[in-house]
Coordinates of C-alpha atoms and ligand atoms in Angstrom, one line a residue:
X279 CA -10.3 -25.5 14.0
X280 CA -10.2 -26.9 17.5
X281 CA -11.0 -25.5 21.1
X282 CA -9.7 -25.8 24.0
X283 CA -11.4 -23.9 27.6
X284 CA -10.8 -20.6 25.9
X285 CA -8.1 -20.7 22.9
X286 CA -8.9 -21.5 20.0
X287 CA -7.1 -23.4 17.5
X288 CA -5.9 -23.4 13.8
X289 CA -3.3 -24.4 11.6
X290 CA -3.1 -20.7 10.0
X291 CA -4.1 -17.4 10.9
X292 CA -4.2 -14.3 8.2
X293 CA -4.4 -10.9 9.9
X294 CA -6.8 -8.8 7.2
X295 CA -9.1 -8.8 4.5
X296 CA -7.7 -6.8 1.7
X297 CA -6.0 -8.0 -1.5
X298 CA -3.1 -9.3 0.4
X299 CA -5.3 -11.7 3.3
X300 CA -7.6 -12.6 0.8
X301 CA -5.3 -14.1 -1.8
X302 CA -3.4 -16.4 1.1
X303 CA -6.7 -17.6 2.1
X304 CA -7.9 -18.6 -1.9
X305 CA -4.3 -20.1 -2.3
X306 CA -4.2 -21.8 1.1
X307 CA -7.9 -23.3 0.7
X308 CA -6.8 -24.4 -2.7
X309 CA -3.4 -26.2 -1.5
X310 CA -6.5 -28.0 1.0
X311 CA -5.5 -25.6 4.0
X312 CA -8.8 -25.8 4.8
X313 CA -7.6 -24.9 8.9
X314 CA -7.5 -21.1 8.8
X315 CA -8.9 -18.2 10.1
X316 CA -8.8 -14.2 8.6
X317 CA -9.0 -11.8 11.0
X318 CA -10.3 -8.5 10.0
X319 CA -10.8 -5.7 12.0
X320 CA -13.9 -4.1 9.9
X321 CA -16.9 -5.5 8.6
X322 CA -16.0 -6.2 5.0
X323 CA -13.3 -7.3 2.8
X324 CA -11.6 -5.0 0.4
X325 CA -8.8 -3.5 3.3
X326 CA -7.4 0.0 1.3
X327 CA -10.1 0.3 -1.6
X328 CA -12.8 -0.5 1.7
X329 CA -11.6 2.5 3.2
X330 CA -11.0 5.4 1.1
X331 CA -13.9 6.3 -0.1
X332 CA -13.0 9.8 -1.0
X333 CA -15.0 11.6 -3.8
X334 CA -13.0 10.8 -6.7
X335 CA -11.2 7.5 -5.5
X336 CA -10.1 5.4 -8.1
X337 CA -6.8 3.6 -9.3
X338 CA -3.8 5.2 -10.9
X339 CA -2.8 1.9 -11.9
X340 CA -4.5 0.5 -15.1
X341 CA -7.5 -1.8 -14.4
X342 CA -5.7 -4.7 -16.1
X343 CA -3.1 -5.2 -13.6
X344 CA -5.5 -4.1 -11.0
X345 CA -7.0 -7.7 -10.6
X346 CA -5.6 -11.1 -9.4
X347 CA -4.5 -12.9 -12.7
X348 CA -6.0 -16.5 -11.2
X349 CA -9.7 -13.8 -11.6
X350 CA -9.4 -11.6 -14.3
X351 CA -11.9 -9.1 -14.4
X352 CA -13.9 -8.7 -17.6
X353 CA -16.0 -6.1 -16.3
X354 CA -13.9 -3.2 -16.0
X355 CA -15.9 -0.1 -17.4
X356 CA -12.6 2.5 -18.0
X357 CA -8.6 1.7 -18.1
X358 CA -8.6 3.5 -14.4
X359 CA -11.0 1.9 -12.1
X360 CA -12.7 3.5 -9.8
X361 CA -13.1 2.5 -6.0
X362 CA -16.4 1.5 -6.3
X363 CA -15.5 -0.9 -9.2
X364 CA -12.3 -2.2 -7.3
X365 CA -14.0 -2.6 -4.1
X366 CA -17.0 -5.0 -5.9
X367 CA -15.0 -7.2 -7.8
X368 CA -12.9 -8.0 -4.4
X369 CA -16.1 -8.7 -2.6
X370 CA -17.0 -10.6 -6.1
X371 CA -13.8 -12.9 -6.1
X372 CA -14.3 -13.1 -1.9
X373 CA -17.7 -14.6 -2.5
X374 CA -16.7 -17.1 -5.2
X375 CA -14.0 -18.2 -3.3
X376 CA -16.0 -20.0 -1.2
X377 CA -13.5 -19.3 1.7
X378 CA -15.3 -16.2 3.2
X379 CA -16.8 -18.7 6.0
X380 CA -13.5 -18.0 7.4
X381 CA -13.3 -14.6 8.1
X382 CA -13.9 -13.4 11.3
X383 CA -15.1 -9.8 11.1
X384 CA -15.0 -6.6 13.1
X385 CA -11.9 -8.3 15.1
X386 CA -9.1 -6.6 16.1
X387 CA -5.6 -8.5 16.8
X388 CA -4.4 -7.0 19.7
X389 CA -1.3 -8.8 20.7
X390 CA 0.6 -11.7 19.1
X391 CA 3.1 -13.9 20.7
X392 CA 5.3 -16.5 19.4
X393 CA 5.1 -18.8 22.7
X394 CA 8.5 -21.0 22.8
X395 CA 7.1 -23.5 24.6
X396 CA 4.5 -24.5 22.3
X397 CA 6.3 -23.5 19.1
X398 CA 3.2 -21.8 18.4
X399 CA 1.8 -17.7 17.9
X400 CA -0.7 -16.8 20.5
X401 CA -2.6 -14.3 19.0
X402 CA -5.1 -12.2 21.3
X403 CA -8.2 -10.4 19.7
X404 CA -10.9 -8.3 20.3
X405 CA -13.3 -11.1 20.2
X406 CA -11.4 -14.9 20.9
X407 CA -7.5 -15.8 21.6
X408 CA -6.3 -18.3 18.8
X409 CA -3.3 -20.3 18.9
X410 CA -2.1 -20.7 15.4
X411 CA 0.8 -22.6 14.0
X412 CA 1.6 -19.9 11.2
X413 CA 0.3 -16.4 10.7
X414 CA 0.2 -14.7 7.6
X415 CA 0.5 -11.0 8.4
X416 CA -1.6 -9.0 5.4
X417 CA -2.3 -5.9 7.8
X418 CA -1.3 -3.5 4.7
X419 CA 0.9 -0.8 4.2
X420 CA -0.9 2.1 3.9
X421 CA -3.9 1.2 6.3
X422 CA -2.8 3.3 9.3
X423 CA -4.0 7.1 8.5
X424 CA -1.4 9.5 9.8
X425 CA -2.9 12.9 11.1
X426 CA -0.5 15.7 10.8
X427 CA 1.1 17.3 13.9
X428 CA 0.9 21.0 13.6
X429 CA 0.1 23.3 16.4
X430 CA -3.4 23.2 17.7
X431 CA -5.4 20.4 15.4
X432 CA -7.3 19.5 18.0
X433 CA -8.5 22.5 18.8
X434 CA -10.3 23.0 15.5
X435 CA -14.2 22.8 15.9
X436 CA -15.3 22.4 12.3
X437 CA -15.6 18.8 10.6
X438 CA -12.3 17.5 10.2
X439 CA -11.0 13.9 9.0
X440 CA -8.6 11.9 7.1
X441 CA -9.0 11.0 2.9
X442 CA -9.1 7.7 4.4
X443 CA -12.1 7.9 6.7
X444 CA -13.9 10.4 4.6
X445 CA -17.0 11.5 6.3
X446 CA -19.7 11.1 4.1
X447 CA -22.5 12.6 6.4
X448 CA -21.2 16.2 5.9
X449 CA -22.8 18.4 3.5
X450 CA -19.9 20.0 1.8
X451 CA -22.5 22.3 -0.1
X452 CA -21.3 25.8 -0.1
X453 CA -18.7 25.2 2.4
X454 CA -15.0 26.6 3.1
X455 CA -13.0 23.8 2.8
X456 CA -9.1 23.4 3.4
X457 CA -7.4 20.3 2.1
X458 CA -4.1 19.7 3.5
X459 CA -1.4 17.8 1.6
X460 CA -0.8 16.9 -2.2
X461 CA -0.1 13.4 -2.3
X462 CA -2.0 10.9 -4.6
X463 CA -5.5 11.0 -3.0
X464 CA -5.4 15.0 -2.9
X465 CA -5.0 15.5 -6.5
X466 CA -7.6 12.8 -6.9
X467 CA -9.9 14.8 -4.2
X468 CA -8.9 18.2 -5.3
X469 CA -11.1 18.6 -8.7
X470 CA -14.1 16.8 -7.1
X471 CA -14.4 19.2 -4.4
X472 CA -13.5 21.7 -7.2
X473 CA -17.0 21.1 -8.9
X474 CA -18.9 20.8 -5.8
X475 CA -17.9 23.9 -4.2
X476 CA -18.2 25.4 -7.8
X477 CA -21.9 24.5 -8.2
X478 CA -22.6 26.0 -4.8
X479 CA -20.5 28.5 -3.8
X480 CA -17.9 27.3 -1.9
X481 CA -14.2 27.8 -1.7
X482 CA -11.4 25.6 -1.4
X483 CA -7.6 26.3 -0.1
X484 CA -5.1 23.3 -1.1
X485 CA -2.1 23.5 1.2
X486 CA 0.8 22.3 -0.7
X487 CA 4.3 21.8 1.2
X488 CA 5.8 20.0 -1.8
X489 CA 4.4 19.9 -5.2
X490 CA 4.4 16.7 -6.7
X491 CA 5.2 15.8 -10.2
X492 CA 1.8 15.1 -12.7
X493 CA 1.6 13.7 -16.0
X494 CA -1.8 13.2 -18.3
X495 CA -4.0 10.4 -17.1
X496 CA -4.8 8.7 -20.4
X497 CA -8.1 7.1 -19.2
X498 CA -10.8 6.2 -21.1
X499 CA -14.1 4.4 -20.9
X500 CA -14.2 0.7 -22.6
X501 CA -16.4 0.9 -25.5
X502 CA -19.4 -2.1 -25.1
X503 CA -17.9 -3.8 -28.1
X504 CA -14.6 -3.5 -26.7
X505 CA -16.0 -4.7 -23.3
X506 CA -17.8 -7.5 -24.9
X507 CA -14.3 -8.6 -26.3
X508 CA -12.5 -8.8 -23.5
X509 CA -14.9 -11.0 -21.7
X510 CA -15.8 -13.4 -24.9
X511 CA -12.6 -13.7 -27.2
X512 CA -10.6 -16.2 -25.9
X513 CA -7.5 -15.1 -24.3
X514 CA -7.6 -11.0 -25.6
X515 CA -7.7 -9.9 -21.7
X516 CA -4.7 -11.9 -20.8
X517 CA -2.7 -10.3 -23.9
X518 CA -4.0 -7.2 -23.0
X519 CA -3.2 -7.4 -19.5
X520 CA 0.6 -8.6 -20.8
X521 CA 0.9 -5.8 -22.6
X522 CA 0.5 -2.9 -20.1
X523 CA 2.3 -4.6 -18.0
X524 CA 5.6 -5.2 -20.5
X525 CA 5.2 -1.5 -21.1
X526 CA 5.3 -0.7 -17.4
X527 CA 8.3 -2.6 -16.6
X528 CA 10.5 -2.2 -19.8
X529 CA 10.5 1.6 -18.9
X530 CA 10.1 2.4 -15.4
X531 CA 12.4 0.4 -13.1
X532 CA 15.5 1.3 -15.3
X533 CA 14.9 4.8 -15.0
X534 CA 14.8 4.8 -11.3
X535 CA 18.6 3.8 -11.4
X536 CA 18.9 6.1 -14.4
X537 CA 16.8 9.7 -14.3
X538 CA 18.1 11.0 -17.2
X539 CA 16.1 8.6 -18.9
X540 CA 13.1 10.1 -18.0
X541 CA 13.7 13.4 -19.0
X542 CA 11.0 13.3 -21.7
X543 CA 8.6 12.1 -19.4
X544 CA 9.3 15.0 -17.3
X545 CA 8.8 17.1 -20.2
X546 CA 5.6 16.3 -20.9
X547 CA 4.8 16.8 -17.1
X548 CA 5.8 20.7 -17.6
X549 CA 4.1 21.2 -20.6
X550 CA 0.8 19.7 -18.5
X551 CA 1.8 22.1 -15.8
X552 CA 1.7 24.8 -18.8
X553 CA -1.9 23.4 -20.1
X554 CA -3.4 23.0 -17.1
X555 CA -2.7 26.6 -16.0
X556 CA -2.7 30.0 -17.3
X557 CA -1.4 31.9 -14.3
X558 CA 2.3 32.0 -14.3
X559 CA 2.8 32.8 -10.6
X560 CA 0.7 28.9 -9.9
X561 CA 2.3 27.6 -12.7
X562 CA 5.9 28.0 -10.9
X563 CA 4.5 27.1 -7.2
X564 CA 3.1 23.5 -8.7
X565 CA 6.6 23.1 -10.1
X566 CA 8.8 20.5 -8.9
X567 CA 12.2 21.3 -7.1
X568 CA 13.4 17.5 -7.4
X569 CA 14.0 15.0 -10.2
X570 CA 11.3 13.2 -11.6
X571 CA 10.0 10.4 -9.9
X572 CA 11.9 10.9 -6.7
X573 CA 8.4 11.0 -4.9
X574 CA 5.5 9.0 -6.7
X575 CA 4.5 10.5 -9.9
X576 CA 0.9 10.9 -9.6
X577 CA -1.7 11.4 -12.7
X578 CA -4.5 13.5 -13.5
X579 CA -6.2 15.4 -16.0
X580 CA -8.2 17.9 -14.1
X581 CA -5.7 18.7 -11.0
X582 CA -4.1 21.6 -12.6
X583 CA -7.1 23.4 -14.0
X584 CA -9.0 22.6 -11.0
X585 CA -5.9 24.9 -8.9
X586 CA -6.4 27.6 -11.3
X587 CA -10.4 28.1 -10.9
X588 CA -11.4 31.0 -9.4
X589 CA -12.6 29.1 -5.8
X590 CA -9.4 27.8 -5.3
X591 CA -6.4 28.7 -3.9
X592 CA -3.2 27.0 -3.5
X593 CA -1.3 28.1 -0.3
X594 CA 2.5 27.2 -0.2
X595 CA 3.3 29.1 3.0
X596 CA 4.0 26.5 5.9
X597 CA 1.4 26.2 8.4
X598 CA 2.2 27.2 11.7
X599 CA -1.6 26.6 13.7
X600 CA -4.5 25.6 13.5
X601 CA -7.1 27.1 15.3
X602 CA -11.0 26.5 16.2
X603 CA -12.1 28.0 13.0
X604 CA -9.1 28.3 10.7
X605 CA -5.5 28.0 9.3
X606 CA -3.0 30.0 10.1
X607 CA 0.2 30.4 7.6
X608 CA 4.1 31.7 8.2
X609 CA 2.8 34.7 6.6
X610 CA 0.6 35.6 9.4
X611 CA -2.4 35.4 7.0
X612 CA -5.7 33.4 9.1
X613 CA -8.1 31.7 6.4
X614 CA -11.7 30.5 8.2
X615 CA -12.8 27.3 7.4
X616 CA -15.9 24.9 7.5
X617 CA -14.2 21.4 6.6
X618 CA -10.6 20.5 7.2
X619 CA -9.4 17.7 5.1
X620 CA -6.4 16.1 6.0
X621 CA -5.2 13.9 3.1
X622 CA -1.4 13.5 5.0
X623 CA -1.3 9.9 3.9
X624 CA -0.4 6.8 6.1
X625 CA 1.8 5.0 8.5
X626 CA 4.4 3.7 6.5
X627 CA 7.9 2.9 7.6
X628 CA 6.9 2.0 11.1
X629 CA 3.5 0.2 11.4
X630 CA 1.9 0.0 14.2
X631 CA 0.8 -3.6 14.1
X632 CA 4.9 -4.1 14.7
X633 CA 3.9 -3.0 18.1
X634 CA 1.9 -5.7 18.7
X635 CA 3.8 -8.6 17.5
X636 CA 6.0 -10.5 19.7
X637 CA 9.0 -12.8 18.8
X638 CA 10.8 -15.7 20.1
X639 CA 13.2 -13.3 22.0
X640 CA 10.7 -11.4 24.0
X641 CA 10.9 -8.3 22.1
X642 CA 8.2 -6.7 19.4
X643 CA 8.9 -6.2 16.0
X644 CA 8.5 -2.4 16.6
X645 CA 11.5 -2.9 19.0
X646 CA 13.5 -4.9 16.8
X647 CA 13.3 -2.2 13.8
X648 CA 13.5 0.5 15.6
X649 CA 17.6 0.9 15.7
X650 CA 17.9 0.5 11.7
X651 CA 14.8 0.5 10.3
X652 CA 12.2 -2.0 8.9
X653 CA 14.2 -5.5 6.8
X654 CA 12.8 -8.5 6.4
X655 CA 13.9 -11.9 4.4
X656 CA 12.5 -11.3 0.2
X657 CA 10.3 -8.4 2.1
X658 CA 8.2 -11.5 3.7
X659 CA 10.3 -13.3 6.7
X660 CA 11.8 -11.8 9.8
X661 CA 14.7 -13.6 11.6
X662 CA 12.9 -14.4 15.7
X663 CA 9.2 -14.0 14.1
X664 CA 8.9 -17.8 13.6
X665 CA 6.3 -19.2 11.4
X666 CA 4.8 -15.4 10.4
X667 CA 5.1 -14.6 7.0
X668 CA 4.3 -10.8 6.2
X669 CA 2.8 -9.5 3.1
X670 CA 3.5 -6.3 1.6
X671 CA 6.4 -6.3 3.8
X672 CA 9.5 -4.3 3.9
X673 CA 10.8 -3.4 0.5
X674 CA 7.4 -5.0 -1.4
X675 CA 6.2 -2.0 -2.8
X676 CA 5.7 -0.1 -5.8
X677 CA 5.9 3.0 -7.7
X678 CA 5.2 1.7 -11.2
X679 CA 2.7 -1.0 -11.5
X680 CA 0.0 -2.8 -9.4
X681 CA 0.6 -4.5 -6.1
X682 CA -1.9 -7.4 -6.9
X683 CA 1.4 -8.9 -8.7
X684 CA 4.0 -8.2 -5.6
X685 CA 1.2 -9.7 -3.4
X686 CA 1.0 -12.9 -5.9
X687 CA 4.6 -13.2 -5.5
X688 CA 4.4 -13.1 -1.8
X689 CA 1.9 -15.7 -1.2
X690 CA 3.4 -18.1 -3.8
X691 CA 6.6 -18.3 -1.8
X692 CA 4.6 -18.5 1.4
X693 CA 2.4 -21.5 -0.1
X694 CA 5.7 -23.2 -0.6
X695 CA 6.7 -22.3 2.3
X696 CA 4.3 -24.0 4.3
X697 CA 4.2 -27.2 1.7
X698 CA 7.9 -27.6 2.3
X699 CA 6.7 -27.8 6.2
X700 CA 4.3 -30.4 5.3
X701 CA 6.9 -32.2 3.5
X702 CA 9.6 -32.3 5.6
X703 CA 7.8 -32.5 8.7
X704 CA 9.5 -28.8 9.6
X705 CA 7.3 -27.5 13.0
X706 CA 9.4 -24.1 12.7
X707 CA 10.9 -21.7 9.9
X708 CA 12.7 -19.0 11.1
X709 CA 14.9 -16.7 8.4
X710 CA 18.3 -16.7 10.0
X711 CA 19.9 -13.6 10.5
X712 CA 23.2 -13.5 7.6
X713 CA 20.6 -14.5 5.1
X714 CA 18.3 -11.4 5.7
X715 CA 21.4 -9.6 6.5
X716 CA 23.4 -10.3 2.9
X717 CA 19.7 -10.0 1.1
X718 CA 18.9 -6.6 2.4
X719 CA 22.9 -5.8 2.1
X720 CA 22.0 -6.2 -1.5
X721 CA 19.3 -4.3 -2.0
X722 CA 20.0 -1.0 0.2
X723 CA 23.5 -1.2 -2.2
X724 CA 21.7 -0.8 -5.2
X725 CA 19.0 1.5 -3.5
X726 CA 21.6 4.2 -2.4
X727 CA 21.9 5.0 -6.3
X728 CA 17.9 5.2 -7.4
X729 CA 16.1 8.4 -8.0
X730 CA 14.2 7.8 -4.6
X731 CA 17.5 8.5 -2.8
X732 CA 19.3 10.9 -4.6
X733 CA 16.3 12.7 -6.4
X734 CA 16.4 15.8 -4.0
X735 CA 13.1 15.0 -1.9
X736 CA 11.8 13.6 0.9
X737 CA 9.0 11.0 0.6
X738 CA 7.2 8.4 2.4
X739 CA 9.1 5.9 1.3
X740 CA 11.9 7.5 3.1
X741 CA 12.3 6.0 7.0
X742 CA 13.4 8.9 10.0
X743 CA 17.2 7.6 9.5
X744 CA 16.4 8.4 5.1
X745 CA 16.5 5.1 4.6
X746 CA 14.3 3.0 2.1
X747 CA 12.7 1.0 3.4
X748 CA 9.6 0.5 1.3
X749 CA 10.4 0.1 -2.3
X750 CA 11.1 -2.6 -4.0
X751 CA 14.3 -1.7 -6.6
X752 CA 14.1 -3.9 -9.2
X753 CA 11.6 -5.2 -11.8
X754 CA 8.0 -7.4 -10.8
X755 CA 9.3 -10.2 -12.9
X756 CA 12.8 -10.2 -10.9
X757 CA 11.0 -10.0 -7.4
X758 CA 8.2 -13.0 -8.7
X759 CA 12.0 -14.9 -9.8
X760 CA 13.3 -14.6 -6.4
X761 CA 10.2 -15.8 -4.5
X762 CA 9.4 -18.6 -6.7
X763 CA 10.3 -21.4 -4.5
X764 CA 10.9 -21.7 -0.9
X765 CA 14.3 -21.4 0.1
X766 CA 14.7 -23.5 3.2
X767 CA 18.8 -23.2 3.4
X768 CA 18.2 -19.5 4.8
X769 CA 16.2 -21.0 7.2
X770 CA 16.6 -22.6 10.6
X771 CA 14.4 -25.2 10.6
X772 CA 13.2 -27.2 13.5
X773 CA 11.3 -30.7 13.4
X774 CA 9.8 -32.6 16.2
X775 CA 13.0 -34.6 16.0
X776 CA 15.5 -31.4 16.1
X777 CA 16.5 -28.6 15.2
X778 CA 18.5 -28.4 11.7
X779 CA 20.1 -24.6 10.9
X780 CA 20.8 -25.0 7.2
X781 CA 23.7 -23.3 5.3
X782 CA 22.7 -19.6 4.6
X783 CA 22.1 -19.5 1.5
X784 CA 23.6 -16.4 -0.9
X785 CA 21.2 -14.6 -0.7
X786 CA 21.6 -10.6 -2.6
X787 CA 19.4 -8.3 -3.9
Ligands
N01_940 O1 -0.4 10.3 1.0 P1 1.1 10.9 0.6 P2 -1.5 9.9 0.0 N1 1.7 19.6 6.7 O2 1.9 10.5 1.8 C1 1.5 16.3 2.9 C2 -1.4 5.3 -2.4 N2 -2.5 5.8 -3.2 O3 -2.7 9.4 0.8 O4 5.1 15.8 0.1 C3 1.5 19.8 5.4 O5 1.6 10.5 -0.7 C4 2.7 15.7 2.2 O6 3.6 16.7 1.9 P3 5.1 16.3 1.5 C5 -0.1 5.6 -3.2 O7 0.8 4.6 -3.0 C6 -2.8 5.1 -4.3 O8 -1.8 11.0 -1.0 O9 5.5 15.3 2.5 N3 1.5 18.8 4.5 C7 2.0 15.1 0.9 O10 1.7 16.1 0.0 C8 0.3 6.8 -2.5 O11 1.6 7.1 -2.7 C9 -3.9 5.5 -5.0 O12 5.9 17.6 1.7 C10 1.7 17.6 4.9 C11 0.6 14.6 1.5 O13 0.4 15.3 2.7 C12 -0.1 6.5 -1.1 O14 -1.4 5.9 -1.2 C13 -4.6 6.6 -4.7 C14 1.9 17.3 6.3 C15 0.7 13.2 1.8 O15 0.9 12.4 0.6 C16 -0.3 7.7 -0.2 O16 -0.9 8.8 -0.8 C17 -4.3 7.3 -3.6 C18 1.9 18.4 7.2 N4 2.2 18.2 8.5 C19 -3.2 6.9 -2.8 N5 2.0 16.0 6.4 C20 -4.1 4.7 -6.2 O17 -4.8 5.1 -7.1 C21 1.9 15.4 5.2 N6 1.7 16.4 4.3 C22 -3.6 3.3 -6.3

């Protein structure tokens, strides 16, 4: 790191400290790219499981693929760990890593700009301006809570926050509490504030505008002997981690091209329906109008019967205001509240850190994706965003199985990447335009014919033009088989000598 009157600078910059920043900087201080810098805008590490903190937060992925596989965990206490688990074993590996010296904390990045002159990003914070040679963009995908915009929300003069910025200081005890939406961290906050309104005499309304498809959540505490196994028999955790995850990916990314084969899957999901709830009138509003899997499938065991208890009610008539004390449905029916909970989920097809990144052309990266929607390069380079990589970009994520092994993936290629640089004595990668064009040609083909598109529902994954923008089609093995090595013939590559605009490679998804 080097200053000059008032920039400073690095050889790499990583924008946040979740999974995604974290594992660049292990891998980068492990290649001996020891000249970097993490820039995170809160005061810990952890991004996503830092934040939502909700009463009953915990992973519907199983805890084995929930880890980096360079740090297994052997201290897992169930098969679905909760936040509190998640959050202390990335603060755990953070720590070990030794690269946590690097981090600069409660920073913001407000602007970054790729300056032509210098061949160089210019990246402006909160606290100091760095001028980085690459920057490693691990900002998250579902960071940026999205507040719903009905009629009147900010007229509302009870508590009211996000699932993601759960306020902690109110006293829910006895309270009339709405929660709005019924996404994956609803039906994870539902039963909670089930039990606590229960035990004190509170009621809950759950507005539902689209019920979502749920299937058993077979979790289980680790016995100690089980526990003790995993962390002394020699190898048990990494065949046990194999093993969920060859049962995750033999099944699930072929039925996405293929619904019918999940018919028995969504089978099981009625009957839960069935279990979970005696009244028939709520048995048929929780009931799905799209195919299986079109919108995440979420688990639980106690959503359902915590709908049918007698202090909650689910209200599937639209909201048309909110008020200063209460909801207000199509129906014309007005139900007071205390507490509003708006679990609406996130910013997802058009982040707003794109706002705030500049390319070689002059124009943000919000600007350039606005017309047809977020693409990048393998879901990590952008063609006139020079030397960024992105992780958990476009097309990166996940409905199956954990994104610890999309994020591996990512920073593997980037690690290459920036080797090959090294090597060749490359000052600038920039993806060129046919080869993200043909690789994202590819994989919006084969996306037009997944359950995601032609399920019958609308999801987040969906952009404003119903575009996909978000998933990644194929299996984790395929995507980690594609970003195995740096590619640099899709690049335009530029050394101190000239610039050299290799053959496109063909590049399909
Ligand atoms: O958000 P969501 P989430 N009026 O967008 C409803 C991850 N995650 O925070 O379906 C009324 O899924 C909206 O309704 P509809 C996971 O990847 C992981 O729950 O659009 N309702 C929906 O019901 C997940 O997919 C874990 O019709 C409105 C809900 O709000 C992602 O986070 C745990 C509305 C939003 O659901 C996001 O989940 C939790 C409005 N104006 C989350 N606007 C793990 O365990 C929105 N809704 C790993």
């Amino acid at each position: 790191m080097s200053n000059t009157s008032d920039v400073r600078t690095v050889d790499h910059l990583i924008i946040g400290g979740g999974f995604a920043g974290l594992c660049a900087a292990i891998k980068l201080s492990e290649d001996g790219e020891n000249d970097f810098v993490v820039i995170e805008r809160a005061s810990d590490v952890g991004g996503t499981w830092r934040d939502n903190t909700y009463p009953g937060a915990a992973c519907d992925v199983p805890s084995q693929l929930y880890s980096f596989s360079f740090a297994p965990n052997p201290d897992w206490s169930r098969s679905y760990s909760p936040q509190p688990e998640i959050q202390a074993y990335i603060k755990k590996v953070a720590t070990q890593s030794g690269t946590l010296d690097r981090f600069v904390f409660d920073t913001s990045v407000e602007d970054a700009t790729w300056d032509n002159q210098t061949q160089r990003w210019i990246v402006k914070t909160s606290g100091e301006t760095w001028s980085a040679g690459t920057v490693i963009v691990g900002a998250g995908g579902l960071s940026e809570p999205r507040l719903p915009e009905i009629e009147g929300i900010e007229t509302f003069q009870g508590e009211l926050f996000h699932s993601a910025q759960w306020d902690h200081s109110v006293d829910l005890a006895g309270k009339r509490i709405a929660v709005i939406g019924t996404g994956a961290s609803a039906i994870q906050i539902v039963p909670e504030l089930q039990k606590t309104l229960q035990a004190s005499g509170g009621h809950l309304d759950v507005y539902q505008r689209t019920a979502p498809w749920v299937i058993p959540r077979n979790d289980r505490t680790y016995g100690a002997l089980e526990r003790k196994a995993i962390k002394h028999v020699p190898g048990l955790q990494r065949a046990y981690r194999a093993g969920v995850y060859l049962a995750k990916e033999a099944t699930v990314p072929a039925f996405t091209l293929w619904p019918g084969l999940a018919a028995p899957v969504q089978k099981q999901a009625a009957k839960h329906i069935a279990k979970g709830i005696k009244d028939p009138e709520l048995r048929a509003k929780v009931t799905p109008s799209f195919a299986f899997g079109c919108k995440r499938v979420l688990i639980s065991n106690d959503y359902y019967p915590a709908l049918d208890a007698d202090n909650v009610d689910l209200v599937t008539d639209p909201i048309t205001k909110i008020t200063g004390s209460s909801i207000v449905t199509a129906d014309g029916t007005e139900r007071e509240i205390d507490v509003l909970v708006v679990a609406t989920g996130f910013f997802t097809t058009e982040l707003p850190i794109t706002e705030h990144v500049t390319g070689s052309d002059g124009k943000t990266l919000a600007a350039q994706w606005q017309e047809s929607g977020m693409a990048a390069y393998k879901g990590t380079t952008v063609p006139n965003f020079p030397n960024m990589f992105f992780i958990v970009g476009p097309n990166t994520g996940l409905g199956h199985s954990s994104m610890v092994l999309m994020i591996e993936s990512q920073v593997a290629y980037i690690r290459d990447a920036i080797k090959t640089m090294r090597t060749k004595g490359f000052d600038v990668l920039e993806v060129q335009q046919s080869a993200t064009d043909a690789y994202n040609h590819g994989l919006q083909k084969r996306m037009k014919r997944t359950v995601w598109s032609v399920g019958g529902c609308d999801s987040w994954y969906l952009d404003r033009h119903g575009k996909n923008t978000t998933l990644w089609p194929r299996s984790t093995w395929d995507f980690r088989r594609r970003l195995a090595k740096f590619d640099p013939a899709a690049y335009r590559t530029t050394t101190r000598t000239g610039t050299g605009a290799a053959a496109t490679e063909k590049a399909s998804a």
